[in-house]
Coordinates of C-alpha atoms and ligand atoms in Angstrom, one line a residue:
M1 CA 104.1 104.8 92.3
E2 CA 103.4 108.0 94.2
I3 CA 106.3 109.8 95.8
L4 CA 109.8 109.0 94.8
N5 CA 111.9 111.7 96.2
Y6 CA 112.2 114.9 98.0
P7 CA 113.8 118.3 97.6
C8 CA 117.4 119.0 98.0
E9 CA 117.0 120.5 101.5
T10 CA 116.6 116.9 102.7
W11 CA 120.3 116.2 102.8
T12 CA 123.3 117.6 104.6
K13 CA 125.2 119.8 102.2
Q14 CA 128.9 119.6 102.0
K15 CA 130.2 123.1 101.6
P16 CA 131.3 123.7 98.0
E17 CA 134.9 124.9 98.3
T18 CA 134.4 127.3 95.5
R19 CA 131.8 129.4 97.3
L20 CA 132.3 133.1 96.3
K21 CA 134.1 134.8 99.1
T22 CA 132.9 138.2 97.8
Q23 CA 129.7 137.4 99.6
D24 CA 131.6 137.7 102.9
S25 CA 131.5 141.2 104.2
R26 CA 135.2 141.0 104.9
Y27 CA 135.8 141.0 101.2
K28 CA 133.5 143.9 100.4
N29 CA 136.3 146.3 100.0
W30 CA 137.2 148.7 97.2
V31 CA 139.1 145.9 95.4
S32 CA 136.0 143.8 94.8
G33 CA 134.0 146.9 94.1
L34 CA 136.5 147.8 91.3
W35 CA 136.1 144.3 89.9
V36 CA 132.3 144.5 89.9
W37 CA 132.4 147.9 88.1
S38 CA 135.0 146.6 85.6
L39 CA 132.8 143.6 84.8
W40 CA 129.8 145.8 84.5
L41 CA 131.6 148.1 82.1
L42 CA 132.9 145.1 80.1
T43 CA 129.3 143.8 79.9
I44 CA 127.9 147.0 78.7
L45 CA 130.7 147.7 76.2
G46 CA 130.8 144.1 75.0
G47 CA 127.1 143.7 74.7
C48 CA 127.3 140.5 76.6
K49 CA 124.2 138.5 77.4
A50 CA 123.7 135.9 80.1
R51 CA 125.6 132.8 79.3
Q52 CA 123.6 130.6 77.0
L53 CA 123.7 126.8 77.4
T54 CA 125.1 125.6 74.1
I55 CA 125.2 121.9 74.7
P56 CA 123.4 120.4 71.6
T57 CA 120.5 118.1 72.3
P58 CA 121.7 114.6 71.6
Q59 CA 119.7 111.6 70.2
M60 CA 117.3 113.8 68.2
D61 CA 117.3 111.1 65.5
I62 CA 116.8 108.2 67.8
E63 CA 114.0 105.6 67.4
P64 CA 110.5 106.5 68.8
Q65 CA 110.8 103.9 71.6
F66 CA 113.6 105.9 73.2
W67 CA 111.7 109.1 73.3
V68 CA 110.0 110.2 76.5
R69 CA 106.7 112.1 76.6
V70 CA 106.6 114.2 79.7
L71 CA 103.4 115.9 80.8
L72 CA 104.4 119.5 81.5
D73 CA 101.0 121.1 82.0
D74 CA 97.4 119.8 81.7
N75 CA 94.1 121.4 81.3
V76 CA 95.5 124.8 80.5
T77 CA 93.9 127.4 78.2
A78 CA 97.0 129.5 77.5
C79 CA 100.8 129.4 77.7
T80 CA 103.8 131.4 76.6
L81 CA 106.5 130.0 74.3
K82 CA 110.0 131.4 73.6
T83 CA 112.7 129.7 71.5
P84 CA 116.3 130.6 70.9
S85 CA 115.9 129.3 67.3
P86 CA 113.2 129.3 64.6
F87 CA 110.6 126.6 65.0
T88 CA 108.2 124.6 62.8
V89 CA 104.6 123.7 63.6
T90 CA 103.3 120.4 62.2
N91 CA 100.2 118.3 62.6
E92 CA 100.7 115.1 64.6
N93 CA 101.2 111.8 62.8
S94 CA 103.3 108.9 63.9
D95 CA 104.4 108.5 60.3
P96 CA 106.8 111.5 59.6
Q97 CA 106.0 111.1 55.9
I98 CA 102.4 112.2 56.6
Q99 CA 103.3 115.0 59.0
I100 CA 102.3 118.3 57.4
T101 CA 104.1 121.5 58.1
R102 CA 101.5 124.0 59.1
A103 CA 103.7 127.0 59.9
R104 CA 107.2 128.3 60.4
F105 CA 108.1 130.9 62.9
D106 CA 111.4 132.8 62.6
Q107 CA 111.1 135.1 65.6
I108 CA 113.7 134.1 68.2
N109 CA 113.8 135.0 71.9
V110 CA 110.4 136.6 71.7
P111 CA 107.5 135.6 74.0
I112 CA 104.8 134.1 71.9
N113 CA 101.3 133.6 73.2
I114 CA 99.6 130.3 72.7
K115 CA 95.9 130.1 73.5
L116 CA 92.7 128.2 72.9
T117 CA 90.3 130.2 70.8
N118 CA 86.9 128.7 70.0
G119 CA 88.3 125.2 70.7
R120 CA 91.3 125.6 68.4
I121 CA 94.9 126.3 69.3
T122 CA 96.3 129.7 68.1
I123 CA 100.0 130.5 68.1
A124 CA 100.6 134.3 67.9
R125 CA 97.1 134.6 66.6
E126 CA 97.6 132.0 63.8
L127 CA 94.9 129.3 64.1
F128 CA 95.6 125.6 63.6
P129 CA 92.9 123.2 62.5
D130 CA 94.4 120.1 64.3
D131 CA 93.5 118.6 67.7
E132 CA 97.2 117.8 68.2
I133 CA 100.2 119.9 67.0
I134 CA 103.9 119.6 67.4
I135 CA 106.2 122.6 67.9
F136 CA 109.7 121.6 66.7
P137 CA 112.5 124.2 67.4
D138 CA 115.6 124.1 65.2
D139 CA 119.0 123.3 66.6
P140 CA 119.9 123.3 69.6
H141 CA 116.3 122.1 69.9
I142 CA 115.4 124.0 73.1
F143 CA 112.2 125.9 73.9
S144 CA 111.0 127.7 76.9
L145 CA 107.4 127.1 78.1
N146 CA 106.1 129.7 80.7
G147 CA 109.7 130.6 81.5
N148 CA 111.1 127.0 81.9
E149 CA 113.5 125.7 79.3
Y150 CA 113.2 122.2 77.9
R151 CA 114.9 120.2 75.1
G152 CA 113.2 118.4 72.3
K153 CA 109.7 119.2 71.0
L154 CA 106.5 120.4 72.4
K155 CA 103.2 118.7 71.7
L156 CA 99.9 120.3 72.4
I157 CA 96.8 118.2 72.6
I158 CA 93.3 119.7 72.8
D159 CA 91.2 117.9 75.5
P160 CA 88.2 116.0 74.3
D161 CA 85.7 118.6 75.5
G162 CA 87.6 121.3 73.6
S163 CA 87.9 123.6 76.7
S164 CA 91.6 123.2 77.4
F165 CA 94.8 121.6 76.2
D166 CA 97.7 119.6 77.5
A167 CA 101.4 120.4 76.9
I168 CA 103.7 117.5 76.5
N169 CA 107.5 117.6 76.1
L170 CA 108.7 115.0 73.5
I171 CA 112.4 114.4 74.4
P172 CA 114.9 111.6 73.8
L173 CA 115.8 109.5 76.8
E174 CA 119.4 110.8 77.6
P175 CA 118.6 114.5 77.5
Y176 CA 115.5 113.7 79.5
L177 CA 117.7 112.2 82.2
A178 CA 119.8 115.4 82.2
G179 CA 116.7 117.2 83.4
V180 CA 116.1 114.5 86.0
V181 CA 119.4 113.7 87.7
G182 CA 120.1 117.3 88.8
A183 CA 116.6 117.7 90.1
E184 CA 116.7 114.4 92.0
M185 CA 120.1 114.9 93.6
P186 CA 122.4 117.9 94.4
N187 CA 124.9 118.0 91.5
Y188 CA 127.8 118.4 94.0
W189 CA 127.2 114.9 95.3
E190 CA 129.7 112.1 94.6
P191 CA 130.0 111.1 90.9
A192 CA 129.2 107.5 91.8
A193 CA 125.9 108.5 93.5
L194 CA 125.0 110.6 90.5
K195 CA 125.7 107.7 88.1
A196 CA 123.7 105.3 90.3
Q197 CA 120.8 107.9 90.1
A198 CA 121.1 108.2 86.4
I199 CA 120.9 104.4 85.9
A200 CA 117.9 104.0 88.3
A201 CA 116.1 106.9 86.7
R202 CA 116.7 105.6 83.2
T203 CA 115.4 102.2 84.2
Y204 CA 112.4 103.6 86.0
C205 CA 111.5 105.8 83.1
L206 CA 111.7 103.0 80.5
Y207 CA 109.7 100.7 82.8
T208 CA 106.9 103.2 83.3
K209 CA 106.8 104.1 79.6
K210 CA 106.5 100.4 78.7
R211 CA 104.0 99.6 81.4
F212 CA 101.6 102.6 81.2
G213 CA 102.6 104.6 78.2
D214 CA 100.3 102.8 75.7
N215 CA 97.2 103.8 77.5
R216 CA 97.8 107.5 77.7
A217 CA 99.3 110.4 75.7
W218 CA 102.3 110.8 77.9
D219 CA 104.8 108.6 79.8
M220 CA 106.0 110.5 82.8
R221 CA 104.8 113.4 85.0
K222 CA 107.4 116.0 85.8
T223 CA 106.8 115.8 89.5
A224 CA 107.7 113.5 92.4
A225 CA 104.6 111.5 91.5
H226 CA 107.1 109.9 89.0
Q227 CA 110.5 111.5 89.0
V228 CA 111.3 115.2 89.2
Y229 CA 112.1 116.7 85.8
R230 CA 113.2 120.3 85.6
G231 CA 114.5 120.5 82.0
V232 CA 117.5 122.5 81.1
S233 CA 117.7 124.4 84.5
A234 CA 118.6 121.1 86.2
E235 CA 121.5 120.4 83.9
S236 CA 125.1 120.8 84.9
A237 CA 128.5 119.4 83.8
Q238 CA 128.4 116.9 86.7
T239 CA 125.0 115.5 85.8
W240 CA 125.8 115.4 82.1
N241 CA 129.0 113.4 83.0
A242 CA 126.9 111.0 85.1
I243 CA 124.6 110.5 82.1
N244 CA 127.2 110.2 79.4
Q245 CA 129.3 107.8 81.5
T246 CA 126.3 105.5 82.0
K247 CA 124.8 106.0 78.6
G248 CA 122.1 103.3 77.9
Q249 CA 122.8 101.5 81.2
V250 CA 119.7 100.0 82.8
L251 CA 118.9 97.5 85.5
V252 CA 117.3 94.2 84.8
C253 CA 116.3 91.2 86.9
K254 CA 114.7 87.8 86.4
Q255 CA 110.9 88.1 85.8
A256 CA 108.1 85.7 86.7
G257 CA 108.4 83.9 83.3
G258 CA 112.2 83.3 83.8
T259 CA 113.2 86.0 81.3
E260 CA 115.3 89.0 82.2
D261 CA 113.8 92.5 81.8
I262 CA 113.7 95.9 83.4
F263 CA 111.8 96.4 86.6
P264 CA 110.4 99.5 88.3
A265 CA 113.6 100.8 89.9
Y266 CA 112.0 102.9 92.6
Y267 CA 114.1 105.1 94.8
S268 CA 113.4 107.5 97.6
S269 CA 115.1 110.0 99.8
T270 CA 116.0 108.5 103.2
C271 CA 115.0 105.0 104.2
A272 CA 116.2 105.6 107.9
G273 CA 118.0 102.3 108.2
H274 CA 116.2 99.7 106.1
T275 CA 114.5 99.9 102.7
E276 CA 111.0 98.4 102.3
N277 CA 109.7 95.5 100.3
S278 CA 107.8 96.9 97.3
I279 CA 104.9 94.5 97.8
N280 CA 104.0 96.4 101.0
V281 CA 104.0 99.8 99.3
F282 CA 103.2 99.5 95.6
G283 CA 101.9 95.9 95.6
D284 CA 104.4 94.7 93.0
S285 CA 107.0 92.0 93.6
Y286 CA 110.5 91.8 92.2
E287 CA 113.6 90.2 93.8
P288 CA 115.6 93.4 93.8
L289 CA 112.9 95.2 95.7
I290 CA 112.6 93.0 98.7
G291 CA 114.3 95.6 101.0
V292 CA 117.9 95.7 102.4
P293 CA 119.6 97.2 105.5
C294 CA 121.0 100.7 104.9
P295 CA 123.5 102.0 107.4
Y296 CA 124.5 104.7 105.0
C297 CA 121.9 107.4 105.0
K298 CA 122.1 108.5 108.7
D299 CA 125.2 110.6 108.2
V300 CA 124.1 112.1 104.9
A301 CA 120.5 113.1 105.7
K302 CA 119.9 116.2 107.8
H303 CA 118.9 115.2 111.4
R304 CA 115.5 116.8 111.0
F305 CA 114.7 114.7 108.0
F306 CA 116.1 111.5 109.5
F307 CA 114.0 112.1 112.6
W308 CA 111.0 114.3 111.9
P309 CA 108.8 116.1 114.5
M310 CA 105.3 115.2 115.5
I311 CA 102.6 116.4 113.0
Q312 CA 98.9 116.6 113.6
F313 CA 95.9 116.7 111.2
D314 CA 92.3 117.4 112.2
K315 CA 90.1 114.3 112.3
A316 CA 87.5 115.9 110.1
Y317 CA 90.1 116.8 107.5
V318 CA 91.4 113.2 107.5
T319 CA 87.9 111.7 107.1
A320 CA 87.2 114.2 104.3
K321 CA 90.4 113.4 102.4
L322 CA 90.0 109.6 102.8
L323 CA 86.3 109.6 101.7
Q324 CA 87.1 111.8 98.8
R325 CA 89.9 109.6 97.6
Y326 CA 88.3 106.2 98.3
S327 CA 84.6 106.1 97.7
R328 CA 84.5 102.6 99.2
L329 CA 85.3 104.2 102.6
K330 CA 82.0 106.2 102.6
R331 CA 80.2 103.4 104.3
L332 CA 82.5 103.9 107.3
G333 CA 81.2 107.4 108.0
E334 CA 83.5 109.4 110.2
I335 CA 86.9 107.7 110.8
T336 CA 87.0 107.1 114.5
N337 CA 90.1 104.9 114.8
I338 CA 93.2 104.2 112.8
S339 CA 95.2 101.3 114.0
T340 CA 98.2 99.2 112.8
A341 CA 97.2 96.2 110.8
A342 CA 100.7 95.3 109.5
Q343 CA 104.2 96.6 109.9
S344 CA 107.7 95.7 108.9
N345 CA 110.0 95.4 111.9
Y346 CA 113.6 96.3 111.6
G347 CA 114.9 96.1 115.1
E348 CA 115.1 99.6 116.4
F349 CA 112.2 100.8 114.3
S350 CA 109.1 99.6 112.3
R351 CA 107.5 100.9 109.2
L352 CA 103.7 100.8 109.1
T353 CA 102.6 99.0 106.0
K354 CA 98.8 98.5 106.5
V355 CA 96.3 100.3 108.7
K356 CA 92.8 99.4 109.8
L357 CA 90.2 102.2 109.7
L358 CA 87.2 102.1 111.9
G359 CA 84.2 104.3 111.2
S360 CA 81.3 105.8 113.1
T361 CA 78.9 103.4 111.4
G362 CA 80.8 100.5 113.1
K363 CA 82.2 99.3 109.8
S364 CA 85.9 99.0 109.1
D365 CA 88.3 98.7 106.2
F366 CA 92.0 98.5 105.4
L367 CA 94.4 100.7 103.6
K368 CA 98.1 100.6 102.7
A369 CA 99.9 102.9 105.1
E370 CA 101.6 104.6 102.2
D371 CA 98.2 105.3 100.6
L372 CA 97.0 106.8 103.9
R373 CA 100.1 109.0 104.1
L374 CA 99.8 110.4 100.6
T375 CA 96.0 110.9 100.9
I376 CA 96.4 113.0 104.0
D377 CA 99.5 114.8 102.7
P378 CA 99.8 114.5 98.9
T379 CA 103.1 116.4 98.9
G380 CA 104.6 113.9 101.4
R381 CA 106.6 116.8 102.8
K382 CA 104.9 117.0 106.2
L383 CA 104.0 113.4 106.8
R384 CA 107.3 112.2 105.5
S385 CA 107.1 108.5 105.9
T386 CA 105.2 105.6 107.4
I387 CA 107.8 105.0 110.0
C388 CA 105.8 106.6 112.7
K389 CA 103.1 106.0 115.4
I390 CA 99.5 107.2 115.0
I391 CA 97.6 108.3 118.0
R392 CA 94.4 110.2 118.8
W393 CA 95.1 113.6 120.1
G394 CA 91.9 115.4 121.0
D395 CA 90.1 116.1 117.8
K396 CA 93.3 115.4 115.8
W397 CA 95.4 112.5 114.6
A398 CA 99.0 112.8 115.7
F399 CA 101.8 111.2 113.9
L400 CA 104.9 110.9 116.1
S401 CA 108.3 109.2 116.4
G402 CA 108.7 109.9 112.7
R403 CA 111.7 108.7 110.9
G404 CA 112.9 108.7 107.3
Y405 CA 111.7 110.5 104.2
G406 CA 109.8 108.8 101.4
H407 CA 108.3 105.4 100.6
G408 CA 111.6 103.6 101.3
V409 CA 111.4 101.2 98.4
G410 CA 114.5 100.6 96.2
M411 CA 117.6 102.8 96.3
C412 CA 117.9 105.2 99.3
Q413 CA 119.3 108.4 97.7
C414 CA 121.0 109.6 100.8
G415 CA 122.3 106.1 101.3
A416 CA 123.7 106.1 97.8
Q417 CA 125.6 109.3 98.6
G418 CA 126.8 107.7 101.9
M419 CA 128.1 104.6 100.0
A420 CA 129.8 106.8 97.4
R421 CA 131.5 108.8 100.1
E422 CA 133.0 105.5 101.3
G423 CA 134.4 104.9 97.8
K424 CA 131.8 102.5 96.5
T425 CA 131.1 102.6 92.7
A426 CA 127.8 103.1 91.0
S427 CA 127.4 99.4 90.3
Q428 CA 128.2 98.5 94.0
I429 CA 125.6 101.0 95.1
L430 CA 122.9 99.6 92.7
Y431 CA 123.7 96.0 93.5
H432 CA 123.3 96.8 97.2
Y433 CA 119.9 98.5 96.9
Y434 CA 118.6 96.2 94.1
P435 CA 120.0 92.8 95.1
G436 CA 119.8 90.2 92.3
S437 CA 119.7 92.9 89.6
K438 CA 122.2 93.3 86.7
I439 CA 123.3 96.2 84.7
L440 CA 122.8 95.9 80.9
T441 CA 123.6 98.5 78.3
I442 CA 121.1 99.4 75.6
D443 CA 122.8 99.9 72.3
Y444 CA 121.4 103.1 70.9
Ligands
ZN501 ZN1 118.9 104.6 103.8

């Protein structure tokens, strides 16, 4: 899984009806001025601070298999911590009985420096002997790392060579999703779309944790490489509603052995008319991921994201990126031709799925089109999809007739909003984009 989604500017925004009219110059008269001064005076006199989010963090006592480990930062040598409540520092041990409290910090809302000193972690100059430590803030279990607020706990792991450490957020599944749904979709979208997003994200997270989590110290990245997680800043009443109203709901389908289980419920921004079969993009095969028509995203996505303009990359840059990423391509030398080896045809457009690379040595090789795209543009924000044509343009490669945004597998996020606008429910949206799937509820 590489890119799942894209930033909020992808879609057409509906105007929020509650937009502050005081921003309009017509309203900048003495009445609003008086209000501003009155509020300012009240703030000063009342000693008011910025409104604090007081929603408690749910599921803090849930079983370990429902905790998510999110990689916040890796290979760092310092960071800044701030907490709205006192916190405890313990060593790491899966058995809570063997966890030893190393320190207790009572300072609140004060920036605290964490750094690596002679291969050991120090917090406010206090040195800890362990390779792994856990910082556990008291209720409401919120901490701020380098200015970004997260719920749950913070785990720090010193890298094997002792030169840096990784920062990992340990957080129960539901509050984790609260930091995902509002980052993946605008919170003013239809409740049914937000609920569909919550269920897809919950499923994808649990699948990824189960499939890959055992072999590494974390389950999810916080970026579009998995699914975007922004912690407390992504939360809103709407996203919490979507999460609470779908609590524990996941998608399952029949697996190769005949049993029912969760599957990687991929999703992406704008499929441009038809979603893609996962086997062509990620190489895995599940009945709900075969690809379906989507007439719903066209009216939701912004025109410039539905149809994107030609983009060019220097040939030397493309060769360098490909050879750096795939050492087997070094025998090709300079890439002299990129041609279509396979594509999915959907009537008015086709999505490239496989390309043939020809090199200056006369040798050739094949690559998934999605891998080519994300090797050339790892952000996926310029080269937005593989629905395009590739041509030689002087000393550049030009990608033209571009359409759609993202890998196109699974739920189309703009399409989900389009269906919701038509009055479809979250389950109708999910059963459309993941045919053959079923919603089950985990009993926490
Ligand atoms: Zn679509």
